[in-house]
Structures are given as structure tokens and as C-alpha cells.
Short mmCIF file of C-alpha atoms in Angstrom, two decimals:
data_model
loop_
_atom_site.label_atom_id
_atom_site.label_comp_id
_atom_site.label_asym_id
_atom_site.label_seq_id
_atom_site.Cartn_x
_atom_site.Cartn_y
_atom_site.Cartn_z
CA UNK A 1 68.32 104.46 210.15
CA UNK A 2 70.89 107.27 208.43
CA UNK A 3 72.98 109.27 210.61
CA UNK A 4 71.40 112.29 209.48
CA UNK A 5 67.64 110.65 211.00
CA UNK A 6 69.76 109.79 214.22
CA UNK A 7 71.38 113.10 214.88
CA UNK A 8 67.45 114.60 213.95
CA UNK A 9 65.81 112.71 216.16
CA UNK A 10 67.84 113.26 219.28
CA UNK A 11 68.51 117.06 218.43
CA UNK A 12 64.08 116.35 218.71
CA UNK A 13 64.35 115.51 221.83
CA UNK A 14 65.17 119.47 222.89
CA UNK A 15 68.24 120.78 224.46
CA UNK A 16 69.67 119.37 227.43
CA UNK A 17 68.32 121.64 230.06
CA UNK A 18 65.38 122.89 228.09
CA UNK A 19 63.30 120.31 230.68
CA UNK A 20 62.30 120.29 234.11
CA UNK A 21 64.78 119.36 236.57
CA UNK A 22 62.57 116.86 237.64
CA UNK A 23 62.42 115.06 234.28
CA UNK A 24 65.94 115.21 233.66
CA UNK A 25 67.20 114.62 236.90
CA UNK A 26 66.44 111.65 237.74
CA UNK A 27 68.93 108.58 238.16
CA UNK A 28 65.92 106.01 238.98
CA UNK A 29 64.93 106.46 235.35
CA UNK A 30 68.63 106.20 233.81
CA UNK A 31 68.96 102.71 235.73
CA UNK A 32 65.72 101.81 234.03
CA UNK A 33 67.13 102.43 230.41
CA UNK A 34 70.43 100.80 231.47
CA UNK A 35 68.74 97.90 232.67
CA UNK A 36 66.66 97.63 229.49
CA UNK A 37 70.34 97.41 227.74
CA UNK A 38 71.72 94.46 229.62
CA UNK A 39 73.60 97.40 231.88
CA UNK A 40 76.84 98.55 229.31
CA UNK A 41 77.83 100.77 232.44
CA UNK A 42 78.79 97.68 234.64
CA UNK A 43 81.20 96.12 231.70
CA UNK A 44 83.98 98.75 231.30
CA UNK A 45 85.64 100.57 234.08
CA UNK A 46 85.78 104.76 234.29
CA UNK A 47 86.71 107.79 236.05
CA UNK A 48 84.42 110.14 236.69
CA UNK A 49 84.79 114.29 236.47
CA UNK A 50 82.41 116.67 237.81
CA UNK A 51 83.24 120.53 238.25
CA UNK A 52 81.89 123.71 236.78
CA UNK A 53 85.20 124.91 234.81
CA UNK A 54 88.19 122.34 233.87
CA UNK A 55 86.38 119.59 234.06
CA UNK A 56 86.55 118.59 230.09
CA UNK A 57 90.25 119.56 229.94
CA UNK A 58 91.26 117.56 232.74
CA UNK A 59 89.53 114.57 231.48
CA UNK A 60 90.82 114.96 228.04
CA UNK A 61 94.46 115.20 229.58
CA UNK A 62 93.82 112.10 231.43
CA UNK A 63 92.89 110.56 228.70
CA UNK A 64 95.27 111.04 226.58
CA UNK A 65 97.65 109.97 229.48
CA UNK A 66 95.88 106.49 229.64
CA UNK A 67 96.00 106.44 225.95
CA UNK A 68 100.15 106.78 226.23
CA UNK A 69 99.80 104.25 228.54
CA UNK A 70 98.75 101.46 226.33
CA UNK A 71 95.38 101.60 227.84
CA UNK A 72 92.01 101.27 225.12
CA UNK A 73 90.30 104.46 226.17
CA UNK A 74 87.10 105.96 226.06
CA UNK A 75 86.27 109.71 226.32
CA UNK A 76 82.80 111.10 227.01
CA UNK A 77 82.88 115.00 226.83
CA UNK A 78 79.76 117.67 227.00
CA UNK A 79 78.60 119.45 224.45
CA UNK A 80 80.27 119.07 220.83
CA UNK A 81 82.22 121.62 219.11
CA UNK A 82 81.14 120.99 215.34
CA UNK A 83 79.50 117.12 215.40
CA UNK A 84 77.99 115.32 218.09
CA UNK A 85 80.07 112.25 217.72
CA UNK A 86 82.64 114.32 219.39
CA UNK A 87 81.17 113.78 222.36
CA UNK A 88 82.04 109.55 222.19
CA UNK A 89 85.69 109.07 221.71
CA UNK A 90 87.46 105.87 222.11
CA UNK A 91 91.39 106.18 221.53
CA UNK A 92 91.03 109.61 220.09
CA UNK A 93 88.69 109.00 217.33
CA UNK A 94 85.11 110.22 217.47
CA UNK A 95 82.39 107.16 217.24
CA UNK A 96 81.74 106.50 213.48
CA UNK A 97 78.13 107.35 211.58
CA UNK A 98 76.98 104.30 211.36
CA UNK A 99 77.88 103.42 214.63
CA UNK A 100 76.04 106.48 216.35
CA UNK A 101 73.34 105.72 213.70
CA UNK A 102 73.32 101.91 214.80
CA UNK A 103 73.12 102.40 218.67
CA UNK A 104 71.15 105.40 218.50
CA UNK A 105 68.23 102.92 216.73
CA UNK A 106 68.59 100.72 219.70
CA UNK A 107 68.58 102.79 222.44
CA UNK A 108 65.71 104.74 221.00
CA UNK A 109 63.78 100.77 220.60
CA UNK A 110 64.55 100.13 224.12
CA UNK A 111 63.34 103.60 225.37
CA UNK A 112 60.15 103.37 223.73
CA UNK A 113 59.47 99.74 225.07
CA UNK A 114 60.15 100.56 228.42
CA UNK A 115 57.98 103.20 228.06
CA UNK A 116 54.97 101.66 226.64
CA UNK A 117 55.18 99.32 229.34
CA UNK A 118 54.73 101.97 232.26
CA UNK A 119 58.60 101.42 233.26
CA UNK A 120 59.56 104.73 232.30
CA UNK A 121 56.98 107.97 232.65
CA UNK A 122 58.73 109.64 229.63
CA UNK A 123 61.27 109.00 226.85
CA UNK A 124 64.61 109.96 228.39
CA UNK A 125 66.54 113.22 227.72
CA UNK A 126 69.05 114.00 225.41
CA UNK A 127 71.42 113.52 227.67
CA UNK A 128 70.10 110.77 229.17
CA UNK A 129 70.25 108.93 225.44
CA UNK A 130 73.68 110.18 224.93
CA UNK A 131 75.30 108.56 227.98
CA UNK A 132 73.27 105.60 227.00
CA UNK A 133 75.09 104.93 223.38
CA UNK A 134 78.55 106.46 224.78
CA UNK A 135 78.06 103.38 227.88
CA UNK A 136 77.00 100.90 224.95
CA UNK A 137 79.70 101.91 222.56
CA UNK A 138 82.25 101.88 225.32
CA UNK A 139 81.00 98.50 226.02
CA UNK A 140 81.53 96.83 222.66
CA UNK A 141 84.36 98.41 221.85
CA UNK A 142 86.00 96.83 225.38
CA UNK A 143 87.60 100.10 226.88
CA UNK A 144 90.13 99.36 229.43
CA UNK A 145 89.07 102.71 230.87
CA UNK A 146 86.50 105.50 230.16
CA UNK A 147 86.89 109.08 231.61
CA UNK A 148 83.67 110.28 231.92
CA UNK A 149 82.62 113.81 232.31
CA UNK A 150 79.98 114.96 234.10
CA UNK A 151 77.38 116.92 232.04
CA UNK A 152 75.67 118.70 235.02
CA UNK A 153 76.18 118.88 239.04
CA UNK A 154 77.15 115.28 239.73
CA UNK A 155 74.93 113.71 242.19
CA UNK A 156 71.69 113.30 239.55
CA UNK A 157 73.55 113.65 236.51
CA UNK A 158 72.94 110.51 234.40
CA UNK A 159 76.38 109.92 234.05
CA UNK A 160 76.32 109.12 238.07
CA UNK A 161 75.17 105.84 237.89
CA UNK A 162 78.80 104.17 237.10
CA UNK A 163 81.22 102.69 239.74
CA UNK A 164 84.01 104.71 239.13
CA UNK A 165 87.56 103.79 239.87
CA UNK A 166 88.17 107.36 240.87
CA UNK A 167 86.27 110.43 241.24
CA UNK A 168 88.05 114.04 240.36
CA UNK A 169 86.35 117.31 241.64
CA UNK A 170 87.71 120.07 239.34
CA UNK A 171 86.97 123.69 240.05
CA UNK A 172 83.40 124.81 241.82
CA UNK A 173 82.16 128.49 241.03
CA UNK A 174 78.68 129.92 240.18
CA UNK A 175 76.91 128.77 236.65
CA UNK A 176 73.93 126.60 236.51
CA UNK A 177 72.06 128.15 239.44
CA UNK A 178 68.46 127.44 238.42
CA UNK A 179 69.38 123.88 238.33
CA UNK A 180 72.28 123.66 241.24
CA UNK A 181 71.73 126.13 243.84
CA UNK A 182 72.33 129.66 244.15
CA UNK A 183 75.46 129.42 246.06
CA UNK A 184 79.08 127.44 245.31
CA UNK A 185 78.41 125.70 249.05
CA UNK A 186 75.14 124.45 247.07
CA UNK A 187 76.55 123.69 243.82
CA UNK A 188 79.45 121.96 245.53
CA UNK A 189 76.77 119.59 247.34
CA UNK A 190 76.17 118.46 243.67
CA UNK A 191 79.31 118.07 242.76
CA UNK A 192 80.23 115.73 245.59
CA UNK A 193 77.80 113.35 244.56
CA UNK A 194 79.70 111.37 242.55
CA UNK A 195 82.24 110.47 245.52
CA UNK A 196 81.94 107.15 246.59
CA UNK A 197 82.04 105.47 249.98
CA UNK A 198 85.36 104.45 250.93
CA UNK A 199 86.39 105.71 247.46
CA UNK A 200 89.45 108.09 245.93
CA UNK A 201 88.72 111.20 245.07
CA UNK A 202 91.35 113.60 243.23
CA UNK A 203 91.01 117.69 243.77
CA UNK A 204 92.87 120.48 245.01
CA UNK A 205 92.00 123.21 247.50
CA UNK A 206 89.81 126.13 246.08
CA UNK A 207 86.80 128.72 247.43
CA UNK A 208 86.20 128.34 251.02
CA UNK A 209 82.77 127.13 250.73
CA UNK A 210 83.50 124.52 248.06
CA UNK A 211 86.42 123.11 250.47
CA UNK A 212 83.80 122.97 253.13
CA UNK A 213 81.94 120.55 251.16
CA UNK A 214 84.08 118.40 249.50
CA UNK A 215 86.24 118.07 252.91
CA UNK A 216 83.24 117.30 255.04
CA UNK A 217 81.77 114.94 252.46
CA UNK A 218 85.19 113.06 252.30
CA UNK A 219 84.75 112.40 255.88
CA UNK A 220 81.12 111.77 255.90
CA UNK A 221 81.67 108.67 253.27
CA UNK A 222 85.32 107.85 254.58
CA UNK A 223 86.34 108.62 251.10
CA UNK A 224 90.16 108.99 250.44
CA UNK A 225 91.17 112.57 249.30
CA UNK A 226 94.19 112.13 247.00
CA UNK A 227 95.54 115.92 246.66
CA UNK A 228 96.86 117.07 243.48
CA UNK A 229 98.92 120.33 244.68
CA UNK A 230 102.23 118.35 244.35
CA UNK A 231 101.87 118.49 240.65
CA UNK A 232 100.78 122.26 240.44
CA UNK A 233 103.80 124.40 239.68
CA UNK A 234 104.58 127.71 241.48
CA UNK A 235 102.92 130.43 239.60
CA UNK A 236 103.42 133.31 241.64
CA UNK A 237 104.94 137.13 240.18
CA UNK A 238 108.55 135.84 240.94
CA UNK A 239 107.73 132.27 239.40
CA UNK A 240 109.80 130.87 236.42
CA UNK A 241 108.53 131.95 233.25
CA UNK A 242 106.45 128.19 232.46
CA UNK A 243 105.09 130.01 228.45
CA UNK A 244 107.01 128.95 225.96
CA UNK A 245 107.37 128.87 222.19
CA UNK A 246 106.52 125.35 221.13
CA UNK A 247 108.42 123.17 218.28
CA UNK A 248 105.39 121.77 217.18
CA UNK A 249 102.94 123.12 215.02
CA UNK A 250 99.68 123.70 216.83
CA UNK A 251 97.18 123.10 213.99
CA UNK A 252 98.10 120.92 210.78
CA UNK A 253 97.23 123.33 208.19
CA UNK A 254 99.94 124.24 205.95
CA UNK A 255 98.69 128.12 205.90
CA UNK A 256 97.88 127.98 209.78
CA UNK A 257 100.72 126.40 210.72
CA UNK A 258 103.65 128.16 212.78
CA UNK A 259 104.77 127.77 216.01
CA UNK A 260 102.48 127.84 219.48
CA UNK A 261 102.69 128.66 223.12
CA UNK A 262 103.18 125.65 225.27
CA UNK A 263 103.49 125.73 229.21
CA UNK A 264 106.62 123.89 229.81
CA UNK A 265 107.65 122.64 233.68
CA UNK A 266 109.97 120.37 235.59
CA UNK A 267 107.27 117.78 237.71
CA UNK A 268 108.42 114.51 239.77
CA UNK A 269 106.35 112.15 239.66
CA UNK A 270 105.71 108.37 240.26
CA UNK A 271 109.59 108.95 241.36
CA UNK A 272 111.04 110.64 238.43
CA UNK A 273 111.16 114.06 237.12
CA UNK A 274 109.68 114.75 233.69
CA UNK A 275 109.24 117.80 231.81
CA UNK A 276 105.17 118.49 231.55
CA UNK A 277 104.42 120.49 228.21
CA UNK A 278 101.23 121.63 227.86
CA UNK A 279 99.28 122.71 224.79
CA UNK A 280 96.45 123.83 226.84
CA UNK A 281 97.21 127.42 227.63
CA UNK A 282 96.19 129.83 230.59
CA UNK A 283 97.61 129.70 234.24
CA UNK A 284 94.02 128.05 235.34
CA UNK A 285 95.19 125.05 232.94
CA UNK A 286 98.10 124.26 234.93
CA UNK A 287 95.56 123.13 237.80
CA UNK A 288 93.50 121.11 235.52
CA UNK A 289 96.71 119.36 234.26
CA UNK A 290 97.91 118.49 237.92
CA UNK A 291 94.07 117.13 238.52
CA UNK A 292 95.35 114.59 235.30
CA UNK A 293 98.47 113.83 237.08
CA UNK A 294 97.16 113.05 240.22
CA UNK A 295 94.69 110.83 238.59
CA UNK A 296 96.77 109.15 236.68
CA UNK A 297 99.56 108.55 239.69
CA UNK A 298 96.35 107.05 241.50
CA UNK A 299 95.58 104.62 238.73
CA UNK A 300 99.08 103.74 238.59
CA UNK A 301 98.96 102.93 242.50
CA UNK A 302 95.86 100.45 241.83
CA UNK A 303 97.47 98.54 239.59
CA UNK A 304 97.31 99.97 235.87
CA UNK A 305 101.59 99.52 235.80
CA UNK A 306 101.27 100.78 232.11
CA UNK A 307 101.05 104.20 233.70
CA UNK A 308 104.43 105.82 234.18
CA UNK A 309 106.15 108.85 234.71
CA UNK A 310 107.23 108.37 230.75
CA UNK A 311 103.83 107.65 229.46
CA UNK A 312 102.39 111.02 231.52
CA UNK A 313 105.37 113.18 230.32
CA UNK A 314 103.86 111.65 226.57
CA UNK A 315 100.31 111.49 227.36
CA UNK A 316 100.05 115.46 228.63
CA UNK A 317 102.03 116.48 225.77
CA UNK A 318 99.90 115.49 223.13
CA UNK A 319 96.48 115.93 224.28
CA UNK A 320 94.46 117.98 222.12
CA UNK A 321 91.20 119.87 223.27
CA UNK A 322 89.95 121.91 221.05
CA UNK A 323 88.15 125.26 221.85
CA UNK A 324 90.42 126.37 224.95
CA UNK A 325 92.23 129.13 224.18
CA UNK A 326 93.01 127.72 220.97
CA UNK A 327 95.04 129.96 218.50
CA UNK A 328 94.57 129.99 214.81
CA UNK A 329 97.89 131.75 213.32
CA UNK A 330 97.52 134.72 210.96
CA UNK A 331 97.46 134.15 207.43
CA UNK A 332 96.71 136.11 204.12
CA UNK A 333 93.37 138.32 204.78
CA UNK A 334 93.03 137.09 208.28
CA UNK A 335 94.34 138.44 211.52
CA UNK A 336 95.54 135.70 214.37
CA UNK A 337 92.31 134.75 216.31
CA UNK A 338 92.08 133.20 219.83
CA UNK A 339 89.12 130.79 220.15
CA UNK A 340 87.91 130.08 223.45
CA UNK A 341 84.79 128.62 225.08
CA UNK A 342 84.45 131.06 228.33
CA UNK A 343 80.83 130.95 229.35
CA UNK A 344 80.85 132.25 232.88
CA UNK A 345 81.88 134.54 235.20
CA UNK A 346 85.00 132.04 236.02
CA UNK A 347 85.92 131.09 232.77
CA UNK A 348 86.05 134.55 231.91
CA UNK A 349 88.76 135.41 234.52
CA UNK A 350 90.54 132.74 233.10
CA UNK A 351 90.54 133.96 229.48
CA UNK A 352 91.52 137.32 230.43
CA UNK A 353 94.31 136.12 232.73
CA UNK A 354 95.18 133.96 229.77
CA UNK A 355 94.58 137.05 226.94
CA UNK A 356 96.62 139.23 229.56
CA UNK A 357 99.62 136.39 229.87
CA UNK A 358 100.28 136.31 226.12
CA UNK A 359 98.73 139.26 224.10
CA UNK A 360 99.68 142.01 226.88
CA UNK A 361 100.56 144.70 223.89
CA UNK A 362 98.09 143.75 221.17
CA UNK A 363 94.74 144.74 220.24
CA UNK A 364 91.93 143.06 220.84
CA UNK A 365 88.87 142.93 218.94
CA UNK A 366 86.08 140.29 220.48
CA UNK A 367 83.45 138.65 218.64
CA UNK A 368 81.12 137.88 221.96
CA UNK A 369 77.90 135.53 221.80
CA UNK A 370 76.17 133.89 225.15
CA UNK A 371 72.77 132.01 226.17
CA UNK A 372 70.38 133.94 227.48
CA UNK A 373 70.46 131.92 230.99
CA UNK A 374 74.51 132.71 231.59
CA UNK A 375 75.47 135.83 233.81
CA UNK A 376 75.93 138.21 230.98
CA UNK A 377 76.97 141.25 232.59
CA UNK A 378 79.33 139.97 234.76
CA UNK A 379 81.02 138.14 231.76
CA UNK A 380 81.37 141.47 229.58
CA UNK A 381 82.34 143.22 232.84
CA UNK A 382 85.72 140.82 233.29
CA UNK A 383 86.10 140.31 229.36
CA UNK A 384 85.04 143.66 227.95
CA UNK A 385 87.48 146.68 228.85
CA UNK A 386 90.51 144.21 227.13
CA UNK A 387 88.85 144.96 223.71
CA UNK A 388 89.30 148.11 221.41
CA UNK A 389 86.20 146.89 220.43
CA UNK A 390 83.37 144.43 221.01
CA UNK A 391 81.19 142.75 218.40
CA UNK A 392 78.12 141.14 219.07
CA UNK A 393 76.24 138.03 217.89
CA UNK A 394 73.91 135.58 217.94
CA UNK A 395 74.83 131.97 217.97
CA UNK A 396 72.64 129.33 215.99
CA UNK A 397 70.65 128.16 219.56
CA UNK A 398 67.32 129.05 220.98
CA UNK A 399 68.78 129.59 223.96
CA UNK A 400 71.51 132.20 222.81
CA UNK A 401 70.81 136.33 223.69
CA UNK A 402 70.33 138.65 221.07
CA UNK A 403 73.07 141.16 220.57
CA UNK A 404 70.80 144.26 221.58
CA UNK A 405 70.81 141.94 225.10
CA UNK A 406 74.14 141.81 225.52
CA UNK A 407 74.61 145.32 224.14
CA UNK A 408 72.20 146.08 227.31
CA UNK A 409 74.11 143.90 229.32
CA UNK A 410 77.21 145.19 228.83
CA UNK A 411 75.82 149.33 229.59
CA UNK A 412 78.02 149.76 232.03
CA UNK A 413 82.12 148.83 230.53
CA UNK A 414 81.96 151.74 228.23
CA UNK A 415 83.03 149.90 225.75
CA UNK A 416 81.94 150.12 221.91
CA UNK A 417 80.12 147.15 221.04
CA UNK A 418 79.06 146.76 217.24
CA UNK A 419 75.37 144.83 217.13
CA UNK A 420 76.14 142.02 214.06
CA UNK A 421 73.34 139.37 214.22
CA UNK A 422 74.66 136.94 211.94
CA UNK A 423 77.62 134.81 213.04
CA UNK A 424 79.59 134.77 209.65
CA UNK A 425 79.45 138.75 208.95
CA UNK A 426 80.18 139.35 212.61
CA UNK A 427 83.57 137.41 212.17
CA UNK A 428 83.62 138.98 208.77
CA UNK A 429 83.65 142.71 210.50
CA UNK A 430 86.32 141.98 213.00
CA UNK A 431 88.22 140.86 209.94
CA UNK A 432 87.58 143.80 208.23
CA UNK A 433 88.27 146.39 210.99
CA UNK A 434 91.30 144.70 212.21
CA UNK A 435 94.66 146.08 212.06
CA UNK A 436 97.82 145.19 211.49
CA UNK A 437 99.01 142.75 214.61
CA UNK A 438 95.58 143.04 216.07
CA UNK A 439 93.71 139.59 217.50
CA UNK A 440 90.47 138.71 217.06
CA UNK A 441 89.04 136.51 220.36
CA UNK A 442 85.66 134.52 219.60
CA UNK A 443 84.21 133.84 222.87
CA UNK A 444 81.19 133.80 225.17
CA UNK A 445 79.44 130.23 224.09
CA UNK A 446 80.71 127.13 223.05
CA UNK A 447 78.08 126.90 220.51
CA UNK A 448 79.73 130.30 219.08
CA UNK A 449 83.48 128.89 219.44
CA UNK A 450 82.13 125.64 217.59
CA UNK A 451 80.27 127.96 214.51
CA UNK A 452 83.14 129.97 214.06
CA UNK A 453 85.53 127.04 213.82
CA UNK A 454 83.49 125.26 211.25
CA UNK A 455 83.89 127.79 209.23
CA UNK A 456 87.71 129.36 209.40
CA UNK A 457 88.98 125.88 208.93
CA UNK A 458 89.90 125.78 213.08
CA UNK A 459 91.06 122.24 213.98
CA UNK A 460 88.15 120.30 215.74
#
């Protein structure tokens, strides 16, 4: 089978929460394909992440930290940017055609057995076929460790069927509430799921209701809560001043290239002091880094000795993630642009806490696109009265809003908001109407971050 059949046939299968919760969610059925497969999930060892914001930054810190450690790493992150293979990593690099080609054949095979035999009511889910090949490919290629993100909630997600070494509760706010509850004290209840009994779990203190939950279930399975607030630096008004200039160059284009922002720190750990630099910029970063720490520290303290203060100092300076607050540097015809993948009412905050941190005195011009099932208004009410000026657009996915939607959505900021339905001539227009010094933030959807970057040459 060719790649391009491979990709086809599981972009067939429909999006990842297009289905009923009851199809999807459903971890009896995930142990049945796994089975089928000679179980790939019991022959490599992994940390699992569940959260609703940080939860694919902290995982790509820690594994880049494992990485520095000497450790063969795998990486499974949700959704892709620009290609799905970016979603199966090991070491860094994204899991070859043929390979996805290769395993996606198999799985598919063993799906449609299992099926025909009555062992499965329905083919699985995208997602469900995803973890599936990332658990095989991890596998055969012998990872000493996988992180593993959670896709959705935690307790049903597929990826919950692993043993994990560790489990690492980023942080809990509202998104997903048609499938997770309408409350964080219900969404939290999902995220929980993937502690373990008499297991380690890594998090830090956040809402009320979501410490409620994770405390009580900690308790309940006489888990061990490993706290990460050692490894968060002060960031109050009176704080040292952590944003820096970096010496590096944060994107390897000749044209791009010039100098970043990097949050820099003194941190002891494992014993030592190091200095922490960061790539990943916004104050809400510096939480999802310490989550990585903590982790990390843990794994050191059951046994991985490759992990050391040195190799974390290493490992969190050169993790890339692309698609969080990522800066693309002016260049001839183009103004600087911020790409960033906020897509709710959290995320948001964080962006313009971020945008407010390091453009305080620029204008802004935003090129905004969401799905139809995220809480619009309250996204353009947070994001909105930063910008001179607000574009909307339409992302290439059946679940995205039109612009007239958010346009609607958006009534009450009082903000001007252009109505551009195609993707390309809405960046085009903030291009065109942007002034000298002015930046140009592409947010809303990751699907939106991910179009845009294909084509301004963004590094993915």
C-alpha cells in the first residue's frame, strides 16, 4: 500500500470525535485490537500525559530530556501540524512513509479480521488506529521510553490501556464538554483515570475543583503525588525578569533567522543547580516545563541514572514544539508573525498573557479561525480587544466555523473583524494592511496554525 492510500484511508475513517462517545470510547475494544497484534503496548515502557492545556509541551520537553539522557525515545503527540507522521516520533524524527504505510496495512488486516469474526462491533477509530501503529512502531523500533499523550480525558482514551511508569496531570480547565463533562470537577474525573494504583503521579496545584479530584483520587488508589512546584520559578510583579534574548537562532532559515526570546532561570535539581532555558515561551510554559522536570527527577529516582541534572539542563534547552507561540522573524514583504495553537478559553489567556509579556507596544493584527464545537465567544472575548484588527477564516476542516460565525460570535468586543474565507488571502490581507513593526498572530485552531505554516515556510 502507498503512503498516500494509508494516510486516505485513515483520514476515511472521519475525524476523531466526529463519533459517538460510545464508539470511540471504549478501552474493551482497544485491548481487542492490541491483542490481535501480539500486545506492542506491553513491550516498551511509557509515561503517560493527560490534561486539557500543556499537556503536548510537557511531554515534548520530557522527551527531549530522555533523549539528552541517552535514552531511545518515543513521542506520541495529538493532532499533527502539517503531516500525520508527526504524531509518531522516535528520537526526534517523525515515523518514515513506508513505515506508516507498512503498519498502517497491518493494523487495518488485523482490524478487519477481528471484526469479521464478531470480536470487534466496528472497525476502530482514527484514533484508536493511530495509537495502534505508534504502540507497534514503538515496539520494533525498541524505545527505552515512550511519552505518551493523551488524546482525550484519560480514563477511556485509547491511549489508557499502557502501564505507565508515571502518570503527569497537566492543567484541567473547560474544553471538550460534550464528551467530558460540563464542569472541570467532571473533566478532572477523566483526567485522573490514567493514575494507577500505588503509582506516581507528577502535577502541581491548580483550580479548586480539579485539586479536589486529583487529591482525593491519589488517596483513593494510594497513588504517590510527586509535586512539581519546586521546579516552578517565582513569577510574581517583583519576580526576576526570566525573557530573554536567545543566542540561538529560533528557526533555520537563512531569511527567518535572527535571534528569539528564551525564558532563562536558575533551578536545583537532582542536587545541582542548572540554568533552565526555554524556547517555549509564555509564563503558563514555565509550569509545563517544571511538570518535565519533575518527571524526569522521578525517572531518575527509579533507576534511569542516565538522567541528570546535566542531561535536563540539555534536554529542556533544545526541545522544539512547534506551533506554541512560535515566532517567525520579519523579512522582506512580511511582517514578524506569532503562530500559536490557542483553542480555548484557557489557552487563550495564555496567549494574551504571552502577546502582553513580549509585544506590549506593537500592533496586532490576528488572523483567527476555530471549530465550530470550541467556546467561540469567550475566545474572541480574551483574544480580541489586543488586535487593531481581526481577520477571519475558515480552516480546511468540516468541523471549523465560518467567519460570519465568529464575526457573530465575537458581537460584543467591538472590535473590527474583516470576513476572509480563504486561508491564504486572509494571511495575504494581514500582510497587506500591516504596518511598519506591526505583528501578525495566527491563532484559534491548530488546524489553522498548521495551514498557515505550510505555507510561510514556518518550521514544523
Amino acid at each position: 500500500m502507498s503512503y498516500e492510500t494509508a494516510v486516505a484511508r485513515m483520514f476515511a475513517l472521519g475525524h476523531e470525535l466526529a463519533q459517538t462517545p460510545s464508539q470511540k470510547f471504549d478501552l474493551a475494544h482497544m485491548r481487542v485490537l492490541l491483542q490481535g497484534m501480539d500486545r506492542p503496548e506491553q513491550r516498551f515502557r511509557s509515561v503517560l500525559i493527560a490534561g486539557t492545556n500543556g499537556k503536548g509541551s510537557t511531554a515534548a520537553t520530557l522527551a527531549s530530556i530522555l533523549r539528552a539522557s541517552g535514552l531511545k525515545t518515543g513521542l506520541y503527540t495529538s493532532p499533527h501540524l502539517a503531516r500525520i507522521n508527526e504524531r509518531i516520533r522516535v528520537n526526534g524524527e517523525a515515523i518514515s512513509d513506508d513505515d506508516f504505510a507498512a503498519l498502517q496495512g497491518e493494523v487495518d488486516q488485523v482490524a478487519e479480521r477481528l471484526v469479521g469474526r464478531g470480536e470487534l462491533p466496528w472497525h476502530p477509530s482514527f484514533f484508536e488506529m493511530m495509537t495502534a501503529i505508534a504502540f507497534e512502531h514503538f515496539a520494533r523500533e525498541k524505545v527505552d521510553l515512550a511519552v505518551l499523550e493523551v488524546g482525550m480525558g484519560g480514563r477511556l482514551d485509547a491511549t489508557n490501556v499502557v502501564e505507565p511508569l508515571l502518570s503527569v496531570i497537566t492543567d484541567i480547565s473547560l474544553d471538550h464538554q460534550k464528551f467530558l463533562g460540563n464542569t472541570v470537577g467532571e473533566i478532572a474525573r477523566e483526567k485522573v483515570g490514567i493514575i494507577r494504583p500505588g503509582g506516581a503521579v507528577v502535577t502541581l496545584p491548580q483550580q479548586s475543583e480539579a485539586n479536589d479530584v486529583i487529591g482525593n483520587t491519589i488517596l483513593e488508589l494510594g497513588a504517590r503525588a510527586v509535586n512539581a512546584v519546586p521546579y516552578v520559578p517565582p513569577v510574581s510583579p517583583a519576580s526576576p525578569e526570566y525573557l530573554v534574548r536567545s543566542t540561538e537562532y529560533v528557526v533555520p532559515s537563512p531569511e527567518q533567522g535572527k535571534p528569539g526570546f528564551v525564558y532563562r532561570y536558575p533551578l536545583a535539581v537532582l542536587g545541582e543547580e542548572i540554568l533552565v532555558e526555554t524556547p517555549l515561551v509564555g509564563r503558563h510554559q514555565l509550569r509545563n516545563v517544571a511538570l518535565a522536570v519533575a518527571a524526569a527527577a522521578e525517572l531518575h529516582q527509579q533507576g534511569f541514572s542516565g538522567i541528570t541534572a546535566e542531561s535536563i539542563e540539555h534536554g529542556v534547552r533544545e526541545t522544539r514544539w512547534p506551533g506554541r507561540f512560535q515566532v517567525v522573524a520579519a523579512r522582506a514583504g512580511w511582517p514578524e508573525m506569532v503562530l500559536d495553537v490557542a483553542h480555548n478559553p484557557a489557552g487563550a489567556w495564555a496567549l494574551r498573557s504571552a502577546l502582553s509579556e513580549r509585544y506590549e507596544d506593537r500592533t496586532l493584527i490576528f488572523v483567527f479561525g476555530a471549530m465550530r464545537d470550541k467556546a467561540i465567544s469567550e475566545m474572541t472575548e480574551i483574544l480580541f480587544p489586543l488586535a487593531e484588527r481581526v481577520i477571519a477564516t475558515r480552516p480546511e476542516n468540516p468541523r471549523a466555523a465560518s467567519p460570519e460565525e465568529i464575526q457573530q460570535a465575537a458581537g460584543r468586543t467591538g472590535v473590527e473583524i474583516e470576513v476572509v474565507d480563504d486561508v491564504r488571502l486572509a494571511v495575504e490581507r494581514a500582510r497587506a494592511i500591516a504596518g511598519a513593526g506591526t505583528v501578525v498572530v495566527i491563532t484559534g485552531s491548530i488546524y489553522l496554525v498548521g495551514e498557515v505554516m505550510r505555507f510561510v515556510g514556518a518550521d514544523v
